[in-house]
């Protein structure tokens, strides 16, 4: 097994382990996830997976994180619904849905999935802000452990993708999803740990 394949495989296993742990916490009532955010992330995840697959010309290793995001987020919507402990949708969530439509439109207009993927990163960042705020206001709302595991998975799959990028083509946009995912999600455990230790 080559290094990039091994990194991607370990990364995606960690990603799902992080989500399994988070799902167990949600079902046990230890965390209070936002249904609206998870619904948004599920739709964005599906669009990210499709656009990443097309942009990377079917390269499974480069697109593995996007596939994982798609599957995990859809499953988390079901878990949150089963847990029946969630916030109601807000106007912001509806507005963010428009970015999904914008991404599809840009993809169609430019005939390039890269535009869709990069456009989708903006609502991904915006949609996690309520989680940051909720964690800041109530640190016990989020458990840092699954978030840290998920962040580490982004590092591994991002490294695997970077190893497959042809350096002379400067296709560094292919790691944009990994960098964005790590940076935005690392804020959650950082806030939770800092606030709990005060």
mmCIF file of C-alpha atoms in Angstrom:
data_model
loop_
_atom_site.group_PDB
_atom_site.id
_atom_site.type_symbol
_atom_site.label_atom_id
_atom_site.label_comp_id
_atom_site.label_asym_id
_atom_site.label_seq_id
_atom_site.Cartn_x
_atom_site.Cartn_y
_atom_site.Cartn_z
ATOM 1 C CA UNK A 1 0.000 0.000 0.000
ATOM 2 C CA UNK A 2 1.396 3.387 -0.966
ATOM 3 C CA UNK A 3 1.867 6.191 1.563
ATOM 4 C CA UNK A 4 -0.922 8.417 0.202
ATOM 5 C CA UNK A 5 -3.400 5.523 0.176
ATOM 6 C CA UNK A 6 -2.467 4.524 3.740
ATOM 7 C CA UNK A 7 -2.799 8.117 5.000
ATOM 8 C CA UNK A 8 -6.188 8.514 3.324
ATOM 9 C CA UNK A 9 -7.433 5.173 4.687
ATOM 10 C CA UNK A 10 -6.355 5.926 8.266
ATOM 11 C CA UNK A 11 -7.709 9.473 7.947
ATOM 12 C CA UNK A 12 -11.161 8.411 6.817
ATOM 13 C CA UNK A 13 -11.369 5.697 9.510
ATOM 14 C CA UNK A 14 -10.537 8.354 12.125
ATOM 15 C CA UNK A 15 -13.137 10.658 10.581
ATOM 16 C CA UNK A 16 -15.863 8.052 11.016
ATOM 17 C CA UNK A 17 -14.670 7.139 14.528
ATOM 18 C CA UNK A 18 -14.948 10.821 15.479
ATOM 19 C CA UNK A 19 -18.477 10.945 14.101
ATOM 20 C CA UNK A 20 -19.481 7.701 15.811
ATOM 21 C CA UNK A 21 -18.303 9.119 19.132
ATOM 22 C CA UNK A 22 -20.111 12.415 18.467
ATOM 23 C CA UNK A 23 -23.290 10.538 17.516
ATOM 24 C CA UNK A 24 -23.145 8.525 20.758
ATOM 25 C CA UNK A 25 -22.732 11.775 22.718
ATOM 26 C CA UNK A 26 -25.753 13.264 20.910
ATOM 27 C CA UNK A 27 -27.908 10.203 21.618
ATOM 28 C CA UNK A 28 -26.822 10.262 25.275
ATOM 29 C CA UNK A 29 -27.725 13.965 25.525
ATOM 30 C CA UNK A 30 -24.122 14.984 26.267
ATOM 31 C CA UNK A 31 -23.993 17.378 23.312
ATOM 32 C CA UNK A 32 -26.738 19.549 21.856
ATOM 33 C CA UNK A 33 -26.227 19.666 18.073
ATOM 34 C CA UNK A 34 -28.038 22.095 15.811
ATOM 35 C CA UNK A 35 -30.380 20.183 13.472
ATOM 36 C CA UNK A 36 -30.407 23.120 11.068
ATOM 37 C CA UNK A 37 -26.600 23.133 10.886
ATOM 38 C CA UNK A 38 -26.436 19.384 10.341
ATOM 39 C CA UNK A 39 -29.112 19.511 7.635
ATOM 40 C CA UNK A 40 -27.113 22.283 5.967
ATOM 41 C CA UNK A 41 -23.881 20.291 6.271
ATOM 42 C CA UNK A 42 -25.594 17.186 4.843
ATOM 43 C CA UNK A 43 -26.720 19.057 1.716
ATOM 44 C CA UNK A 44 -23.331 20.768 1.408
ATOM 45 C CA UNK A 45 -21.647 17.392 1.946
ATOM 46 C CA UNK A 46 -23.523 15.835 -0.961
ATOM 47 C CA UNK A 47 -22.594 18.769 -3.215
ATOM 48 C CA UNK A 48 -18.969 18.677 -1.995
ATOM 49 C CA UNK A 49 -18.704 14.948 -2.719
ATOM 50 C CA UNK A 50 -20.080 15.276 -6.240
ATOM 51 C CA UNK A 51 -18.045 18.381 -7.126
ATOM 52 C CA UNK A 52 -14.871 16.920 -5.582
ATOM 53 C CA UNK A 53 -15.324 13.665 -7.511
ATOM 54 C CA UNK A 54 -15.731 15.548 -10.801
ATOM 55 C CA UNK A 55 -12.960 18.092 -10.064
ATOM 56 C CA UNK A 56 -10.522 15.310 -9.147
ATOM 57 C CA UNK A 57 -11.530 13.283 -12.207
ATOM 58 C CA UNK A 58 -12.652 10.317 -10.128
ATOM 59 C CA UNK A 59 -9.460 10.110 -8.023
ATOM 60 C CA UNK A 60 -10.859 8.332 -4.955
ATOM 61 C CA UNK A 61 -7.924 9.236 -2.686
ATOM 62 C CA UNK A 62 -8.267 12.976 -3.390
ATOM 63 C CA UNK A 63 -12.049 12.821 -2.962
ATOM 64 C CA UNK A 64 -12.167 10.435 0.014
ATOM 65 C CA UNK A 65 -12.642 13.199 2.616
ATOM 66 C CA UNK A 66 -15.540 14.672 0.621
ATOM 67 C CA UNK A 67 -17.183 11.233 0.380
ATOM 68 C CA UNK A 68 -16.756 10.807 4.133
ATOM 69 C CA UNK A 69 -18.248 14.246 4.816
ATOM 70 C CA UNK A 70 -21.259 13.385 2.681
ATOM 71 C CA UNK A 71 -21.954 10.042 4.359
ATOM 72 C CA UNK A 72 -21.233 11.169 7.934
ATOM 73 C CA UNK A 73 -23.309 14.357 7.717
ATOM 74 C CA UNK A 74 -26.351 12.577 6.296
ATOM 75 C CA UNK A 75 -26.101 9.952 9.064
ATOM 76 C CA UNK A 76 -25.734 12.704 11.699
ATOM 77 C CA UNK A 77 -29.017 14.303 10.577
ATOM 78 C CA UNK A 78 -30.719 10.970 11.311
ATOM 79 C CA UNK A 79 -28.924 10.690 14.684
ATOM 80 C CA UNK A 80 -29.922 14.237 15.661
ATOM 81 C CA UNK A 81 -33.543 13.531 14.682
ATOM 82 C CA UNK A 82 -33.518 10.328 16.764
ATOM 83 C CA UNK A 83 -31.971 12.157 19.727
ATOM 84 C CA UNK A 84 -34.760 14.770 19.435
ATOM 85 C CA UNK A 85 -32.558 17.339 21.046
ATOM 86 C CA UNK A 86 -31.864 20.114 18.597
ATOM 87 C CA UNK A 87 -32.302 23.793 17.820
ATOM 88 C CA UNK A 88 -34.924 25.078 15.385
ATOM 89 C CA UNK A 89 -33.847 26.317 11.925
ATOM 90 C CA UNK A 90 -33.063 30.022 11.619
ATOM 91 C CA UNK A 91 -33.235 32.473 8.712
ATOM 92 C CA UNK A 92 -29.453 32.158 8.414
ATOM 93 C CA UNK A 93 -29.839 28.465 7.547
ATOM 94 C CA UNK A 94 -32.191 29.269 4.687
ATOM 95 C CA UNK A 95 -29.814 31.951 3.416
ATOM 96 C CA UNK A 96 -26.920 29.473 3.454
ATOM 97 C CA UNK A 97 -28.947 27.084 1.311
ATOM 98 C CA UNK A 98 -28.781 29.685 -1.438
ATOM 99 C CA UNK A 99 -25.006 29.167 -1.613
ATOM 100 C CA UNK A 100 -25.648 25.551 -2.555
ATOM 101 C CA UNK A 101 -27.800 26.761 -5.428
ATOM 102 C CA UNK A 102 -25.152 29.346 -6.371
ATOM 103 C CA UNK A 103 -22.498 26.614 -6.435
ATOM 104 C CA UNK A 104 -24.628 24.468 -8.752
ATOM 105 C CA UNK A 105 -25.262 27.486 -10.997
ATOM 106 C CA UNK A 106 -21.537 28.347 -11.198
ATOM 107 C CA UNK A 107 -20.727 24.728 -11.979
ATOM 108 C CA UNK A 108 -23.266 24.757 -14.809
ATOM 109 C CA UNK A 109 -22.182 28.198 -16.067
ATOM 110 C CA UNK A 110 -18.426 27.556 -16.030
ATOM 111 C CA UNK A 111 -18.577 23.808 -16.765
ATOM 112 C CA UNK A 112 -16.004 23.354 -14.011
ATOM 113 C CA UNK A 113 -16.636 21.595 -10.686
ATOM 114 C CA UNK A 114 -13.800 23.583 -9.078
ATOM 115 C CA UNK A 115 -16.018 26.689 -8.990
ATOM 116 C CA UNK A 116 -18.726 24.708 -7.199
ATOM 117 C CA UNK A 117 -16.341 23.224 -4.643
ATOM 118 C CA UNK A 118 -14.666 26.539 -3.824
ATOM 119 C CA UNK A 119 -18.050 28.320 -3.636
ATOM 120 C CA UNK A 120 -19.314 25.654 -1.217
ATOM 121 C CA UNK A 121 -16.447 26.317 1.186
ATOM 122 C CA UNK A 122 -17.917 29.729 2.087
ATOM 123 C CA UNK A 123 -21.187 28.341 3.518
ATOM 124 C CA UNK A 124 -19.193 25.569 5.218
ATOM 125 C CA UNK A 125 -17.289 28.261 7.129
ATOM 126 C CA UNK A 126 -20.377 30.379 7.823
ATOM 127 C CA UNK A 127 -22.456 27.400 8.967
ATOM 128 C CA UNK A 128 -20.021 26.461 11.735
ATOM 129 C CA UNK A 129 -20.035 29.945 13.307
ATOM 130 C CA UNK A 130 -23.174 29.190 15.413
ATOM 131 C CA UNK A 131 -21.356 26.130 16.806
ATOM 132 C CA UNK A 132 -18.405 28.369 17.752
ATOM 133 C CA UNK A 133 -20.759 30.849 19.448
ATOM 134 C CA UNK A 134 -22.715 28.122 21.271
ATOM 135 C CA UNK A 135 -19.471 26.515 22.452
ATOM 136 C CA UNK A 136 -18.173 29.895 23.656
ATOM 137 C CA UNK A 137 -21.381 30.583 25.586
ATOM 138 C CA UNK A 138 -21.744 27.034 26.920
ATOM 139 C CA UNK A 139 -18.495 24.999 26.642
ATOM 140 C CA UNK A 140 -20.150 21.849 28.001
ATOM 141 C CA UNK A 141 -22.376 21.824 24.905
ATOM 142 C CA UNK A 142 -19.541 20.298 22.842
ATOM 143 C CA UNK A 143 -17.102 17.507 23.681
ATOM 144 C CA UNK A 144 -13.648 18.374 22.261
ATOM 145 C CA UNK A 145 -12.556 14.745 21.686
ATOM 146 C CA UNK A 146 -14.543 13.904 18.524
ATOM 147 C CA UNK A 147 -13.721 17.297 17.025
ATOM 148 C CA UNK A 148 -9.985 16.713 17.574
ATOM 149 C CA UNK A 149 -10.190 13.250 15.993
ATOM 150 C CA UNK A 150 -12.022 14.714 12.982
ATOM 151 C CA UNK A 151 -9.417 17.497 12.678
ATOM 152 C CA UNK A 152 -6.609 14.937 12.690
ATOM 153 C CA UNK A 153 -8.401 13.040 9.927
ATOM 154 C CA UNK A 154 -8.421 16.225 7.817
ATOM 155 C CA UNK A 155 -4.646 16.473 8.305
ATOM 156 C CA UNK A 156 -4.121 12.891 7.134
ATOM 157 C CA UNK A 157 -6.432 13.005 4.118
ATOM 158 C CA UNK A 158 -5.136 16.475 3.229
ATOM 159 C CA UNK A 159 -1.568 15.165 3.305
ATOM 160 C CA UNK A 160 -2.616 12.208 1.120
ATOM 161 C CA UNK A 161 -4.206 14.607 -1.364
ATOM 162 C CA UNK A 162 -1.160 16.911 -1.347
ATOM 163 C CA UNK A 163 1.056 13.914 -2.143
ATOM 164 C CA UNK A 164 -1.067 13.258 -5.244
ATOM 165 C CA UNK A 165 -1.109 16.866 -6.495
ATOM 166 C CA UNK A 166 1.097 17.380 -9.515
ATOM 167 C CA UNK A 167 3.263 20.214 -8.232
ATOM 168 C CA UNK A 168 4.041 21.647 -11.652
ATOM 169 C CA UNK A 169 0.315 22.128 -12.380
ATOM 170 C CA UNK A 170 -0.216 24.197 -9.212
ATOM 171 C CA UNK A 171 -3.525 22.446 -8.478
ATOM 172 C CA UNK A 172 -3.434 23.384 -4.801
ATOM 173 C CA UNK A 173 -7.161 24.125 -4.805
ATOM 174 C CA UNK A 174 -7.525 20.344 -4.398
ATOM 175 C CA UNK A 175 -6.478 20.626 -0.735
ATOM 176 C CA UNK A 176 -8.754 23.626 -0.039
ATOM 177 C CA UNK A 177 -11.462 21.386 1.449
ATOM 178 C CA UNK A 178 -8.990 19.776 3.861
ATOM 179 C CA UNK A 179 -7.445 23.069 4.982
ATOM 180 C CA UNK A 180 -10.868 24.682 5.445
ATOM 181 C CA UNK A 181 -12.249 21.657 7.290
ATOM 182 C CA UNK A 182 -9.308 21.479 9.669
ATOM 183 C CA UNK A 183 -9.170 25.229 10.350
ATOM 184 C CA UNK A 184 -12.892 25.710 10.973
ATOM 185 C CA UNK A 185 -13.438 22.592 13.045
ATOM 186 C CA UNK A 186 -10.318 22.986 15.179
ATOM 187 C CA UNK A 187 -11.845 26.170 16.622
ATOM 188 C CA UNK A 188 -14.599 24.147 18.373
ATOM 189 C CA UNK A 189 -12.350 22.015 20.634
ATOM 190 C CA UNK A 190 -10.011 24.965 21.123
ATOM 191 C CA UNK A 191 -12.861 27.110 22.501
ATOM 192 C CA UNK A 192 -14.260 24.228 24.575
ATOM 193 C CA UNK A 193 -10.882 23.422 26.150
ATOM 194 C CA UNK A 194 -9.938 27.053 26.835
ATOM 195 C CA UNK A 195 -13.346 27.922 28.315
ATOM 196 C CA UNK A 196 -13.543 24.763 30.465
ATOM 197 C CA UNK A 197 -10.097 25.403 31.923
ATOM 198 C CA UNK A 198 -10.970 28.931 33.053
#
